[in-house]
Every structure is written in structure tokens, then in C-alpha cells.
Coordinates of C-alpha atoms and ligand atoms in Angstrom, one line a residue:
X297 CA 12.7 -10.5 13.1
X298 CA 13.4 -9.9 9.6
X299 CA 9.9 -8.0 8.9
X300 CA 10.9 -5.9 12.3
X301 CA 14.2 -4.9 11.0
X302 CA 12.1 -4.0 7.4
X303 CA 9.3 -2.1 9.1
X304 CA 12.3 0.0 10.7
X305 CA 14.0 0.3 7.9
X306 CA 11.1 1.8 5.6
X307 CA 10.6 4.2 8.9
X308 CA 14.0 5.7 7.8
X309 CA 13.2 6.2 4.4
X310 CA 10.5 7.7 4.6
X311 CA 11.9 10.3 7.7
X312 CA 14.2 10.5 4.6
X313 CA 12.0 11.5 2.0
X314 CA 9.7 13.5 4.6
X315 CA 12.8 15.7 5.6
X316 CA 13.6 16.5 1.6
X317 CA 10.1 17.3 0.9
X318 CA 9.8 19.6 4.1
X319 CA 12.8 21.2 3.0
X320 CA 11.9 22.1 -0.4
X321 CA 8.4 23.2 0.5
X322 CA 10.2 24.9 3.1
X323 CA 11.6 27.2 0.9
X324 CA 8.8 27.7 -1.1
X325 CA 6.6 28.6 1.8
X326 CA 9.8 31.2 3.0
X327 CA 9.3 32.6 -0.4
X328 CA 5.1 32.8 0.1
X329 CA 5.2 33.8 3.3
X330 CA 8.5 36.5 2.5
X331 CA 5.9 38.2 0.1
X332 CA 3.3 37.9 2.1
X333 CA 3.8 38.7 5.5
X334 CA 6.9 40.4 6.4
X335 CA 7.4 42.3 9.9
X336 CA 4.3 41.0 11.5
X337 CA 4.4 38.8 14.5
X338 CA 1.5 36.3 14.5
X339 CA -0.4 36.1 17.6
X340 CA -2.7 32.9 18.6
X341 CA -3.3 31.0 17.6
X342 CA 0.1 30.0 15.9
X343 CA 2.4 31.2 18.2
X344 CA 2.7 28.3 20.2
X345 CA 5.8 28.0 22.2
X346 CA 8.2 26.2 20.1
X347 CA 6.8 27.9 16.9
X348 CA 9.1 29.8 14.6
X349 CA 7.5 31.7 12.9
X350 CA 8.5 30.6 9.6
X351 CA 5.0 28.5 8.7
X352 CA 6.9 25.2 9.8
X353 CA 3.6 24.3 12.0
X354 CA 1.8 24.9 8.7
X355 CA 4.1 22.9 6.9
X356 CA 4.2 20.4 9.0
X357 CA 0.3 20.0 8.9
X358 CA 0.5 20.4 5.3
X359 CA 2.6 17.3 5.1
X360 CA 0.7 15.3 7.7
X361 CA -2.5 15.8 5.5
X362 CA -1.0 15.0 2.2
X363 CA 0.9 11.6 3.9
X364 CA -2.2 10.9 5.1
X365 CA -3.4 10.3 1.3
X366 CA -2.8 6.7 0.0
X367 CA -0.7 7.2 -2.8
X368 CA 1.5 10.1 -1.5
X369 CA 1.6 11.3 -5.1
X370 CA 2.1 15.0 -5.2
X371 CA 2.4 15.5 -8.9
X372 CA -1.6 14.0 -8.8
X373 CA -3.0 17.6 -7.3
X374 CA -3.9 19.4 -10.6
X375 CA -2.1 22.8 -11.0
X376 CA -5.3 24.2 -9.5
X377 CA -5.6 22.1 -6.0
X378 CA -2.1 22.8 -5.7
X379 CA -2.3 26.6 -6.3
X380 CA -4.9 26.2 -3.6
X381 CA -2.9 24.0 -0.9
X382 CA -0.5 27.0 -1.4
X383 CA -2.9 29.7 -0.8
X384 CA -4.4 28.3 1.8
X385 CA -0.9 27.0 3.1
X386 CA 0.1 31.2 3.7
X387 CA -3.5 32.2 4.4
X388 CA -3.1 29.7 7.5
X389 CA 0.2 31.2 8.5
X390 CA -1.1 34.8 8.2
X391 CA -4.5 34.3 9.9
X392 CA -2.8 34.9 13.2
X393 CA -2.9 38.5 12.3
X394 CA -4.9 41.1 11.9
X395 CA -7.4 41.4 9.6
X396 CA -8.0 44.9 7.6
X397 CA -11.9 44.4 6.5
X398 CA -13.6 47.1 3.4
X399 CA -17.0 47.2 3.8
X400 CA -17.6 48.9 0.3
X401 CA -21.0 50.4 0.0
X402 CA -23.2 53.1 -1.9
X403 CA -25.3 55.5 -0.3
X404 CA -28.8 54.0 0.8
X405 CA -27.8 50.5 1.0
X406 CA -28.0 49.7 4.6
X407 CA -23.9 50.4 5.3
X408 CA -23.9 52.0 8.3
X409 CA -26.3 49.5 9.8
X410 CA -24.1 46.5 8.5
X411 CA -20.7 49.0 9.4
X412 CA -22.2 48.5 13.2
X413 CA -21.8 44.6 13.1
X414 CA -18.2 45.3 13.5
X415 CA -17.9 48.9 14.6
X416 CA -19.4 46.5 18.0
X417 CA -17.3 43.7 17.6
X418 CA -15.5 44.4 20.9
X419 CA -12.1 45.7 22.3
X420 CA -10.3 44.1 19.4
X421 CA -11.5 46.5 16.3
X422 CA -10.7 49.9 15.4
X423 CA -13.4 50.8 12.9
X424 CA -13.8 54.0 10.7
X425 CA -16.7 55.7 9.7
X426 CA -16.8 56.9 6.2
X427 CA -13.1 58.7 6.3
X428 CA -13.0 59.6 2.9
X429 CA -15.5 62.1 3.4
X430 CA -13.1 64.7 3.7
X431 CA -11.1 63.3 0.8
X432 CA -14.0 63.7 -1.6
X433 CA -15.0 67.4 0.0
X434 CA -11.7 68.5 -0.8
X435 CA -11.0 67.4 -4.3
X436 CA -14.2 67.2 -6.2
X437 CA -14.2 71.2 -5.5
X438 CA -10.7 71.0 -6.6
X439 CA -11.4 70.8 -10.4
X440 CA -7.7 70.0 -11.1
X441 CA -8.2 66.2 -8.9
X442 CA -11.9 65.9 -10.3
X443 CA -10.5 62.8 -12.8
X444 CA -11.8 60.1 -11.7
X445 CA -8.3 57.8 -11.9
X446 CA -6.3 60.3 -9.6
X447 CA -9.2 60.4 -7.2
X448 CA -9.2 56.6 -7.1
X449 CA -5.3 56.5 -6.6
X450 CA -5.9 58.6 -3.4
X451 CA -8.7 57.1 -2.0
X452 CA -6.8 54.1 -2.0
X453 CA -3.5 55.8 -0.2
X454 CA -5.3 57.0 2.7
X455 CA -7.3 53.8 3.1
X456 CA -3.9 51.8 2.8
X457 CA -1.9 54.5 5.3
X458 CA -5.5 54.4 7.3
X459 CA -5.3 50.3 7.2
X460 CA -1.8 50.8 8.9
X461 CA -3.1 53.3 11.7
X462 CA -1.5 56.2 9.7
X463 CA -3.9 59.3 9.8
X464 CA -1.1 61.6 8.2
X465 CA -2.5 61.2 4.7
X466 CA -6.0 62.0 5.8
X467 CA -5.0 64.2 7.4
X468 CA -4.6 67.0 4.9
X469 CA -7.8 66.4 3.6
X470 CA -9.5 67.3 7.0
X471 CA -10.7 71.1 6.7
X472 CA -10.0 73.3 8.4
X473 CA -6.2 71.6 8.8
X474 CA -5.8 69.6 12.4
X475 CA -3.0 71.8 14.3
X476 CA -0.4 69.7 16.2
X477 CA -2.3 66.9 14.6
X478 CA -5.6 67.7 16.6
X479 CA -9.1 68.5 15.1
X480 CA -12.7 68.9 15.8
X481 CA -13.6 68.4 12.5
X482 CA -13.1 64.6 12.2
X483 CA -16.7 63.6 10.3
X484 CA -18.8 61.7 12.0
X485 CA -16.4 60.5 14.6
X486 CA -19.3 59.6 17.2
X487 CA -19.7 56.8 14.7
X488 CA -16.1 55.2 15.6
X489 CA -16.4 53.5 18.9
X490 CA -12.9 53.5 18.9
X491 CA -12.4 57.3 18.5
X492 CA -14.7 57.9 21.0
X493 CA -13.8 55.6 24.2
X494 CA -10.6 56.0 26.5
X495 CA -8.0 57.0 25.9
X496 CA -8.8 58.3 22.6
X497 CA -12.0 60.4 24.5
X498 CA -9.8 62.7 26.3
X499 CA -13.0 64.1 28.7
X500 CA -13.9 67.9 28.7
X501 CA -14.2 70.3 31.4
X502 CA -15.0 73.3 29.6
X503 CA -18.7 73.4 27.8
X504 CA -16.8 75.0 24.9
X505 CA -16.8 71.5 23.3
X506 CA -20.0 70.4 23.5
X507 CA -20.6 70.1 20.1
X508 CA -17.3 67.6 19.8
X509 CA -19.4 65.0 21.9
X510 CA -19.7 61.7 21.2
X511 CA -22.8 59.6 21.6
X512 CA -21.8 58.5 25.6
X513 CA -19.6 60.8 26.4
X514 CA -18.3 64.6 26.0
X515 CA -14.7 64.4 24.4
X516 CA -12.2 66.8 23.6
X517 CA -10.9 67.4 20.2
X518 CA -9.9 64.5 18.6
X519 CA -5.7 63.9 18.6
X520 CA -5.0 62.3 15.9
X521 CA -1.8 60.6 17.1
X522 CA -3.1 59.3 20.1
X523 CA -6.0 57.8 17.7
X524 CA -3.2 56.3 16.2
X525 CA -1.5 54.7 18.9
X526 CA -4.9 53.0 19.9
X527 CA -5.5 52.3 16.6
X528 CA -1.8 50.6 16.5
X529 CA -2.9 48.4 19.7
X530 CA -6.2 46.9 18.2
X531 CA -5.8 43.8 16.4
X532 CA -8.6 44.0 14.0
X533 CA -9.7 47.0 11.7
X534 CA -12.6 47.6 9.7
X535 CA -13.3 50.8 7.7
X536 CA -16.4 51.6 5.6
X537 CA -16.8 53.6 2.7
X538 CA -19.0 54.2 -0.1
X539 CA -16.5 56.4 -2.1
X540 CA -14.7 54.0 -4.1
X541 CA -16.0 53.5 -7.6
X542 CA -13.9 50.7 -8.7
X543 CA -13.0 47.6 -6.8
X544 CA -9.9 46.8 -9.2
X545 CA -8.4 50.2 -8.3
X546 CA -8.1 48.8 -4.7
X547 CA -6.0 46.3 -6.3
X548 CA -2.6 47.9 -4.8
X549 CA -4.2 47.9 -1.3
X550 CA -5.3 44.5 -1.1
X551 CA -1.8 43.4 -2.5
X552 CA -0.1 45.1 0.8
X553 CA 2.1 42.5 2.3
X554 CA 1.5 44.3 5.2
X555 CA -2.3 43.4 5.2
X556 CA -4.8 41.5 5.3
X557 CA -7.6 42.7 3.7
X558 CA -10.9 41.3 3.6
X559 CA -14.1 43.3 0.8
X560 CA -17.0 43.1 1.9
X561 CA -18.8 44.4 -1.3
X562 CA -22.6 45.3 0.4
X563 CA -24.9 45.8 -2.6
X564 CA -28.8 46.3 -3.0
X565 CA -32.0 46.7 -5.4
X566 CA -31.3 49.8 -7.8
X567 CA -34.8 50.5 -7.4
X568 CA -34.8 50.6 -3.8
X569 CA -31.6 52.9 -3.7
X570 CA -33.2 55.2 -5.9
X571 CA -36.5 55.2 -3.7
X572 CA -34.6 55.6 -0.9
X573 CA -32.3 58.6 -2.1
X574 CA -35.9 60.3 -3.1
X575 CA -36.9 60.5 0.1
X576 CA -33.4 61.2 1.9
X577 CA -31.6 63.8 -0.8
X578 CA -35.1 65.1 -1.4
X579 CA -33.6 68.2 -3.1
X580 CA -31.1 66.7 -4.8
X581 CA -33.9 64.5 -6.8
X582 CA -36.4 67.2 -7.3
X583 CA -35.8 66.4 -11.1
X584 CA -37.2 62.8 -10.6
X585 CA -39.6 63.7 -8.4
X586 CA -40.7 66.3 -11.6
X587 CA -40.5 63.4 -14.0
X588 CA -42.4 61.1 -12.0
X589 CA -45.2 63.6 -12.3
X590 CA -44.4 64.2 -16.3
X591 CA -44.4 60.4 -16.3
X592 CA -41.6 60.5 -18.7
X593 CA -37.7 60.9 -18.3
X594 CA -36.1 62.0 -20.6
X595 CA -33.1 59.0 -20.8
X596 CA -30.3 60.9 -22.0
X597 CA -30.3 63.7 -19.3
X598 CA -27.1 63.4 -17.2
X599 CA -28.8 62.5 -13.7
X600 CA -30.1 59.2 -16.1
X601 CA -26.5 58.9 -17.1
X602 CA -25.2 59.3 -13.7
X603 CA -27.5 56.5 -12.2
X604 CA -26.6 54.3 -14.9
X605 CA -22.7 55.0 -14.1
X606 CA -23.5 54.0 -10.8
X607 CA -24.7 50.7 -11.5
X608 CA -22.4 49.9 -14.2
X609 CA -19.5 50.6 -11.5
X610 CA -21.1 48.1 -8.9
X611 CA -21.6 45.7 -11.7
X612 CA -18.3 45.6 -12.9
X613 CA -16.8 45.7 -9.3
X614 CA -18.9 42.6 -8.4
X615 CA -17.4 41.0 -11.7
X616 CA -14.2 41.5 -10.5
X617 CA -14.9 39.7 -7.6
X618 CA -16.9 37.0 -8.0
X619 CA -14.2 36.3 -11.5
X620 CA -12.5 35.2 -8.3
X621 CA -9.1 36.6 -9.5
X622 CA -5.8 35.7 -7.8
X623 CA -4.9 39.2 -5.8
X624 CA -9.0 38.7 -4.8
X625 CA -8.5 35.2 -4.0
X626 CA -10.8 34.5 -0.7
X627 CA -11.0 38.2 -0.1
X628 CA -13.9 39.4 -1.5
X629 CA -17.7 38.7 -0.2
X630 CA -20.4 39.8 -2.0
X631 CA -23.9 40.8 -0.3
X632 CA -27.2 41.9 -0.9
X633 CA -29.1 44.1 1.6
X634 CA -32.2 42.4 1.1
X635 CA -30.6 39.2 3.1
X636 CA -28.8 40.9 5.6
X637 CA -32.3 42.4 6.2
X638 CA -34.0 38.9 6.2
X639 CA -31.5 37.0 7.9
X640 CA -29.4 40.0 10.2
X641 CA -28.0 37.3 12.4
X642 CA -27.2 34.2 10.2
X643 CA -25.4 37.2 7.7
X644 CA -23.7 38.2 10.3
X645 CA -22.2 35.5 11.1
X646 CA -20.9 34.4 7.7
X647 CA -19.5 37.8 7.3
X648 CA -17.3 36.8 10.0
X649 CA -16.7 33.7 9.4
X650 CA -15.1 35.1 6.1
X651 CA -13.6 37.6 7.7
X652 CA -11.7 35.2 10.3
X653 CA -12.7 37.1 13.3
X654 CA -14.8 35.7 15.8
X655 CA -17.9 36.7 16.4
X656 CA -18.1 38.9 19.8
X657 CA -21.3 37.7 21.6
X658 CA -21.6 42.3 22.1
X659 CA -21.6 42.1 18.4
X660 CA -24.7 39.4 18.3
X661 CA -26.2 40.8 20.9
X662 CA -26.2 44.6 19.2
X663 CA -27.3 42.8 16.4
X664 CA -30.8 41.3 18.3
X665 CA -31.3 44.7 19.9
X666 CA -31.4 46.3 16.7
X667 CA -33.0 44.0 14.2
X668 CA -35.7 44.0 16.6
X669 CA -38.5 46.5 16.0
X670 CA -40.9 44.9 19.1
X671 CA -40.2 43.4 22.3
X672 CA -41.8 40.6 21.5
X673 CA -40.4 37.4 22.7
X674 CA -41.2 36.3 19.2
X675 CA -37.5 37.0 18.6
X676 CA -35.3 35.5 15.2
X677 CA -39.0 34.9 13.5
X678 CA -40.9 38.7 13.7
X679 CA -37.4 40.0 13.5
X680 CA -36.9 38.7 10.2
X681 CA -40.6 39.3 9.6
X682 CA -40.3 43.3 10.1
X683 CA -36.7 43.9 9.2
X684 CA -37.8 42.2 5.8
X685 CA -41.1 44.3 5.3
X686 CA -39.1 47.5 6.6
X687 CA -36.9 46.4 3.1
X688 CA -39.7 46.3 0.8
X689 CA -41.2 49.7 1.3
X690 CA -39.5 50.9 -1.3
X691 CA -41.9 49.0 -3.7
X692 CA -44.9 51.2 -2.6
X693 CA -43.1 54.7 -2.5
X694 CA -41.2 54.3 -5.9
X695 CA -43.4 55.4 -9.1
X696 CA -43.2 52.8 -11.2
X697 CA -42.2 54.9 -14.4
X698 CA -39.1 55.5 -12.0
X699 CA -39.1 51.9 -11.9
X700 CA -38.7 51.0 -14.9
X701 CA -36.0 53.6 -15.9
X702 CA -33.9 52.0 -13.4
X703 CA -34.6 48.5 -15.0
X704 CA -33.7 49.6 -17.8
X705 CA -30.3 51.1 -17.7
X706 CA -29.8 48.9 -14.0
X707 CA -30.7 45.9 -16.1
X708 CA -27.4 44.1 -16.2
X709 CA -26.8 45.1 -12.6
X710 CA -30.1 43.5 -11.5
X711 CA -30.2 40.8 -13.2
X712 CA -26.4 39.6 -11.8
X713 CA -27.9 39.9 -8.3
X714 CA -30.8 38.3 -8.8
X715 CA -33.5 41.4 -8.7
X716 CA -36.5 40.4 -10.2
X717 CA -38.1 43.3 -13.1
X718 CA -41.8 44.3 -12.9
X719 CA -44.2 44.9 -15.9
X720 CA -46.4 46.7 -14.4
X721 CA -47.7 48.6 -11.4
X722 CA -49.9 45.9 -10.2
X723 CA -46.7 43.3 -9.5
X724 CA -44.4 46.1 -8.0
X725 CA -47.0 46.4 -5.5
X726 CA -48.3 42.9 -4.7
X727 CA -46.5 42.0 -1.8
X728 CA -47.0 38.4 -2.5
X729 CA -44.9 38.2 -5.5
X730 CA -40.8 38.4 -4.2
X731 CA -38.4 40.8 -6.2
X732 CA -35.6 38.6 -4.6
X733 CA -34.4 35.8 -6.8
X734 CA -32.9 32.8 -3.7
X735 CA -29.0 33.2 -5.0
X736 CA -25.8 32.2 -3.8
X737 CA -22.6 33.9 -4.6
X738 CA -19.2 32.6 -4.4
Ligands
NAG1947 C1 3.4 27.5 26.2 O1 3.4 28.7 26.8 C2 2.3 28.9 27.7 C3 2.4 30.3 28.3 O2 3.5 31.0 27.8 C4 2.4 27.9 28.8 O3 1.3 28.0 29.7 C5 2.3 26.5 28.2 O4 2.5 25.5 29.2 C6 3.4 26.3 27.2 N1 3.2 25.1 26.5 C7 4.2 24.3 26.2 C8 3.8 23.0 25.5 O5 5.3 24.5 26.5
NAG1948 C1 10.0 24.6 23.8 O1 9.1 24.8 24.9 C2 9.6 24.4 26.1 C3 8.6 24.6 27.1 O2 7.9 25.8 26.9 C4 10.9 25.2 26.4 O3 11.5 24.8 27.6 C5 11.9 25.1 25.3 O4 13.0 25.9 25.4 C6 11.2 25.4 23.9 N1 12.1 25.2 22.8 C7 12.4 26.1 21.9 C8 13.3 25.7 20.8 O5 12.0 27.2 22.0
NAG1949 C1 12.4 27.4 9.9 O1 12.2 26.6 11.0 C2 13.0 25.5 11.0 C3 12.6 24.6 12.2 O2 12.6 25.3 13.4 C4 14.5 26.0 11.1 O3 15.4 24.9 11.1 C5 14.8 26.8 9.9 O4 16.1 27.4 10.0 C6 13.8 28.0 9.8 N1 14.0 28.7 8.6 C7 14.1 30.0 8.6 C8 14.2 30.7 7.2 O5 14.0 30.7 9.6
NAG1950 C1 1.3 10.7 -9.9 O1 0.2 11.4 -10.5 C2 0.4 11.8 -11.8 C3 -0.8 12.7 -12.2 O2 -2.0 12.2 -11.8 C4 0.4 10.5 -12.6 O3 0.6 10.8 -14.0 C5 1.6 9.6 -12.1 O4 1.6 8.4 -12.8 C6 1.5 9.4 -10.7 N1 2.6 8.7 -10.2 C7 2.6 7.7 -9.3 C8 3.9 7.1 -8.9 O5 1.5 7.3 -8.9
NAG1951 C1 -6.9 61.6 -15.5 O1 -5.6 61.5 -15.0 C2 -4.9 60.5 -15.7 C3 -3.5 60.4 -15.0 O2 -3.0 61.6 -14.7 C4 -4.8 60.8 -17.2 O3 -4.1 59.8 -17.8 C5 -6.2 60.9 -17.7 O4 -6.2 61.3 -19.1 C6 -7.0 61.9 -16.9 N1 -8.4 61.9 -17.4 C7 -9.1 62.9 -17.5 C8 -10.5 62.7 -18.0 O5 -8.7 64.1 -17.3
NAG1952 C1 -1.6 63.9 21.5 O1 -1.3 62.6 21.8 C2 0.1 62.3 21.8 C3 0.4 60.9 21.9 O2 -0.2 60.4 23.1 C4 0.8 63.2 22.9 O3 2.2 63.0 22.8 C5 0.4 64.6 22.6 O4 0.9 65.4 23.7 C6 -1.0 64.8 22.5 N1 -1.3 66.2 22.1 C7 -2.0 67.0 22.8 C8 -2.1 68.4 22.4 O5 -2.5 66.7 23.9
NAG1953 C1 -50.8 39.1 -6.2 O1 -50.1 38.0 -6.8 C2 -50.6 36.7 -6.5 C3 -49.7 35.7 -7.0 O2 -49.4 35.9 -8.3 C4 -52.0 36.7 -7.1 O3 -52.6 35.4 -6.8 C5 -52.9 37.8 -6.5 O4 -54.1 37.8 -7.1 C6 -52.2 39.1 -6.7 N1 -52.9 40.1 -6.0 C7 -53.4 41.2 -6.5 C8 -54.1 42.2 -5.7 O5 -53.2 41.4 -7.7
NAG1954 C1 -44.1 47.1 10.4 C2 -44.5 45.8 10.9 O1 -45.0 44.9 10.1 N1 -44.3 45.5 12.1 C3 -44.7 44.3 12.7 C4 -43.5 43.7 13.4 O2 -43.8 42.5 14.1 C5 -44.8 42.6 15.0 C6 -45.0 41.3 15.7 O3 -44.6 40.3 15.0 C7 -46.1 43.1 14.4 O4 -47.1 43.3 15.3 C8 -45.8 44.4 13.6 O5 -47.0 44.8 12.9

């Protein structure tokens, strides 16, 4: 009797303590999640029922797993773990919402392809193609905006006004200027699922918009405020861009309380950009097509200088990341095209998984269809096979004085994501010796 009466009465103290400690980490969850994630409304999977939405089903769990422990010691998580509890504690909460993912790119490095994976996710994502392409039309003719920290500054406003379904920004970059908020001129809109599918599609009688079709269908000029409205009704967004220099100037964006953003930082071989920008902007790199032939380049001309820029700014922007600082905190993913192009499906999926949407069985399945260069029932195994020798051409079309220009002022660059340098000719071209250094990044 006297143990019963015991038991019960420990059962109280502890309801006791339990209800103080929910009540202080009550409040500082209000305060997280205050900062965090004002105005939205979760959706599933935390809006059960008898859910209010103030994280207390978070809280509650939080609690459960930490009386679980033996000792029940709280001050024993190092600052550290506890930071992380925290994190994780509003991450939960917020999860239910939508996600806002950057795939952040240069030219030639397989963005477009790797922008499909969730341009296909399905009817919950509104992706965009590339919007700042009007944004850096406009300006870098503009000589006045041609600074590099203003440009920055607005690339990151439209994206942020863009991430909230607000085209009014971009809008006045779009040339010539959308009337009533309407234009034909929306670059490359026919790569935007979204923009190009009811209701957004608004069909066309008159052949005098052929040229504003998109890939299935004829559409009429593209209004911008019923783009919005859609937009406004998908849960997830993605954009992709290979305008922004800088990840740190993205800072402000990613800090949003009203977001949930998610970088995707896509990166690849120097060498094989440059190859790949030879062939592609053929005219543009007439001067190291001409040096190539000299066999020498001269290193302190300003398209060596410009290259070297380049990589410096992915570099850096990587560093940022992977330094895993606090506003970057589980938000940034760094990957190399190289993997993506060995393993399409199993990156894929881990780009998901990161970004905390599911993974649509139409995105998978646009993903086989197009990693697959044969019919062959072969499948996962030739894919990786071709898509991986499709990524190594480069290693026969670049000349290798090119080659090792690019090591040399890429060096830094391609030594953080594990691209192996060549000495000579004879190993650039050896297709049994691997470029690719096996590395992880967190
Ligand atoms: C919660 O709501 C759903 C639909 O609104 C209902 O089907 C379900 O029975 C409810 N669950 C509980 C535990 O009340
Ligand atoms: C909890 O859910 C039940 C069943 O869905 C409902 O009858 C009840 O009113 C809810 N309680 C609160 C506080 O929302
Ligand atoms: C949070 O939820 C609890 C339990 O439903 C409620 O008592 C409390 O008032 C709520 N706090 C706020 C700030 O809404
Ligand atoms: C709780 O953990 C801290 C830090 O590990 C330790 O110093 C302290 O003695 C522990 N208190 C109890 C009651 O175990
Ligand atoms: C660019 O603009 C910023 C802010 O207006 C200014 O501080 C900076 O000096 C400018 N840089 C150049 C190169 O003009
Ligand atoms: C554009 O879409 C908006 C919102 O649906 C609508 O109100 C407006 O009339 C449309 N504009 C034109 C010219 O159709
Ligand atoms: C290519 O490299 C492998 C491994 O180093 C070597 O065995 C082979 O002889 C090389 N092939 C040529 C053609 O140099
Ligand atoms: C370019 C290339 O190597 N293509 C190969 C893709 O895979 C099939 C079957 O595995 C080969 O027959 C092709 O040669």
C-alpha cells in the first residue's frame, strides 16, 4: 500500500516538474517559432486536429524524448546539442510548410537538367526558369547598376518577392514592359511547367501567338497575376539561377521568416565548364580557341582573370556553406555534376530528402527516361555507365594547355571538390585514370 501511494505520489511530481519545464520551453519555442514562422499555417503533417499551432506537439515530443533519457539532466546537452535540439525543435514545426528551394548554378554545369528533377516534381511546385535573365539584361547595359554589390542586392529582391509569388519586382526588368501586367516576353517560360499548364496557359485562337507556345501546348501571353495566383496555390517552389555570384549576399533571403529556403549549390570540374563553354559560346571564346593554337595564354589578360573570378566566387560560396554557419544551418547542399551524372537517381533522391519534399514517383520516373540514352532493359547500370562517359568528354575536347590554365588559377576550387590535376596530356586522356576524387560533403 505504502509503495502504491509513493509510486502515485512521484507521478505528481513529476506531472509537476513536466508542466514547469513545458512551460518555459514553451516560451522559448513561442519566441523561435515568432521569428521564424509568423503568418503561415502549417499543413500536414502537423496539423492534426487538436494541434495549435504553437509547436506544443513538437514540444511535447521534445520532452517525451529527453524523459526518455536516464538521468533527465538537461544542463548535460553541451551548448552545441542544445543549439541543435532547438533548431531542429522549429525546423520540425516549420516543415509543414512550404519549402522555397535555390538551385544555384553556373553556366555549363548540368542546371537545367538537375532544375528538371523538380520543375517535374508534380502539382505541388511552382518552378522558375532562370528569372533573372532579364534582371542581368537590363542592368549590366545599365552602366550606373554594373557594381557588382547593388546587382547582388537586387537579384536577391526579386528572388525573395519571386519566393513569395510576387512577380511585381521582376517585373520591371522584363523588356519590353508587361502592360496590365501581361507579357510575351517572359524568358524561357516553356521551361516552367507551371507557367505553361492551366490556368496559367490561357489557350490561343488566333495564330498570331504562335511563337508564345509552350512545349505541349499553344498559350496566350503570359499574365503575370494569374501566374501569381497559381503560384500562391502551390505549396512548394523551386527557382534556378546561375546569376548570383555570392552565396553570403543571399543571406537576407534565406533569413525571411516567411521562408523556407533550401541551396542547392550544383557545382562541376572547371575544366569541363570551360570545355563545355568552348564549344557552346563558340564566339565568345574565340580568344581561347586562338591560344590553344598559340599554345600559350597569356595569364594576365582579363578573360584569364574573369575565369579565375569565377571560380574564386564558387569557391568562396561553397566555404560559406559547408563553414555550416547559423543562418545556413541545414540549408545548404553542396553537389558536384559529376555524381548527379553517375548516380542521377540516388542524387536525386538525397536532394529531396534535404529538401523535405517527397519525391513524386513523375519526378523518378522523368528522371529514368532521361538518364537513359538506350532502351536497354539494362536500366540503373548502362544509365550510369553512359550518363558518366557523356560527363567525361570534356577530357578529350579540352587542349590540355587550356587545361592546365584552369588548374592553375581553378586550383583552390578544384582541389575543395575533389578534382584531380593532370601533368600531362597522356593522363587527361586515359580514361582509366578518374579526375573524380570519392568525397562527401556535409
Ligand atoms: C482529424 O480530422 C480528420 C479530418 O478532419 C478526421 O478524419 C479524423 O478522424 C480526426 N482525428 C481525430 C483524432 O479527431
Ligand atoms: C479535438 O478533436 C476532437 C475530434 O476531432 C474534437 O471533437 C474536439 O473539439 C477537438 N478539441 C479541440 C480543443 O480542438
Ligand atoms: C500553446 O498551446 C497551449 C496548449 O494548447 C495553450 O495552452 C497555450 O495558450 C498556447 N500558447 C500560445 C502562445 O498560443
Ligand atoms: C547535469 O549535467 C551537468 C553537465 O554535464 C553536470 O555538471 C551536473 O552535475 C549534472 N547534474 C545532475 C543532477 O546529474
Ligand atoms: C558599388 O556600390 C556600393 C553601394 O552603393 C558602393 O559602396 C561601392 O563603392 C560601389 N562599388 C563600385 C566598384 O562602384
Ligand atoms: C489576368 O489575370 C487576372 C487574375 O486572374 C485577371 O483578373 C485579369 O483580368 C487577367 N488579365 C487579362 C488581361 O486577362
Ligand atoms: C592508362 O592508365 C593506366 C593506369 O595508370 C595504365 O596502366 C595504362 O597504361 C594507361 N594507358 C595509356 C594508354 O597510357
Ligand atoms: C556513348 C556510349 O557509351 N553509349 C553506350 C551506352 O550504353 C549502351 C549499352 O550499355 C552502349 O551500347 C553504348 O555504347
Amino acid at each position: 500500500m505504502k509503495t502504491k501511494y509513493a509510486i502515485v505520489f512521484i507521478c505528481i511530481v513529476a506531472l509537476v516538474i513536466i508542466e514547469k519545464e513545458s512551460n518555459i520551453l514553451s516560451r522559448v519555442s513561442d519566441k523561435l517559432i515568432q521569428r521564424q514562422i509568423p503568418q503561415q499555417t502549417p499543413q500536414t503533417p502537423l496539423d492534426y486536429n487538436n494541434t495549435t499551432h504553437n509547436g506544443s506537439l513538437a514540444m511535447l515530443k521534445m520532452l517525451l524524448s529527453k524523459l526518455t533519457g536516464t538521468t533527465g539532466n538537461y544542463s548535460s546537452l553541451s551548448e552545441e546539442e542544445e543549439e541543435e535540439e532547438l533548431d531542429g525543435l522549429s525546423t520540425y514545426s516549420y516543415s509543414a510548410g512550404r519549402k522555397h528551394i535555390l538551385l544555384l548554378a553556373s553556366t555549363r554545369t548540368g542546371s537545367s537538367f538537375v532544375g528538371e528533377f523538380f520543375n517535374q516534381q508534380g502539382e505541388n511546385m511552382f518552378y522558375l526558369f532562370e528569372p533573372l535573365w532579364h534582371v542581368e539584361r537590363m542592368l549590366t547595359t545599365a552602366s550606373e547598376a554594373n557594381n557588382g554589390t547593388v546587382l547582388a542586392g537586387i537579384y536577391r529582391d526579386v528572388l525573395q518577392a519571386l519566393f513569395l509569388c510576387d512577380f511585381s519586382p521582376l517585373e520591371k526588368f522584363i523588356s519590353p514592359p508587361p502592360e496590365d501586367h501581361i507579357t510575351p516576353a517572359l524568358f524561357r517560360r516553356e521551361s516552367s511547367i507551371s507557367l505553361c499548364e492551366e490556368p496559367v496557359c490561357s489557350p490561343v485562337i488566333k495564330e498570331v501567338f504562335e511563337r508564345y507556345h509552350c512545349k505541349t501546348r499553344r498559350c496566350g501571353p503570359l499574365n503575370l497575376t494569374l501566374a501569381s495566383e497559381y503560384c500562391l496555390s502551390k505549396q512548394h517552389h523551386a527557382i534556378k539561377t546561375v546569376r548570383v555570384r555570392l552565396l553570403d549576399t543571399l543571406q537576407p533571403l534565406v533569413e525571411d521568416p516567411r521562408l523556407d529556403v533550401r541551396v542547392i549549390q550544383l557545382v562541376r570540374d572547371p575544366r569541363a565548364i570551360l570545355a563545355s563553354r568552348m564549344v557552346a559560346f563558340s564566339s565568345k571564346y574565340q580568344t581561347w580557341k586562338t591560344w590553344a593554337q598559340d599554345g600559350q595564354v597569356p595569364e594576365d589578360d582579363e578573360e584569364v582573370k574573369r575565369l579565375k573570378g569565377n571560380c574564386d566566387n564558387i569557391r568562396v560560396s561553397a566555404e560559406v556553406g559547408l563553414s555550416r554557419p547559423r543562418w545556413l544551418r541545414r540549408r545548404y547542399m553542396l553537389v558536384r555534376y559529376e555524381d548527379i551524372a553517375r548516380f542521377p537517381m540516388q542524387k536525386a533522391e538525397e536532394m529531396y530528402r534535404f529538401t523535405g519534399i517527397p519525391f513524386s514517383p513523375q519526378a523518378k520516373e522523368w528522371i529514368l527516361r532521361n538518364t537513359q540514352t538506350t532502351q536497354e532493359a539494362r536500366g540503373i547500370y548502362s544509365t550510369q555507365k553512359n550518363s558518366s562517359e557523356q560527363a567525361e568528354k570534356w577530357r578529350y575536347n579540352i587542349p590540355f594547355t587550356l587545361a592546365q590554365v584552369v588548374q592553375k588559377v581553378c586550383g583552390p576550387t578544384m582541389k575543395l571538390f575533389g578534382y584531380r590535376f593532370v601533368d600531362d596530356e597522356k593522363t587527361l586522356t586515359n580514361k582509366s585514370i578518374s579526375l573524380l576524387e570519392e568525397k562527401l560533403f556535409h
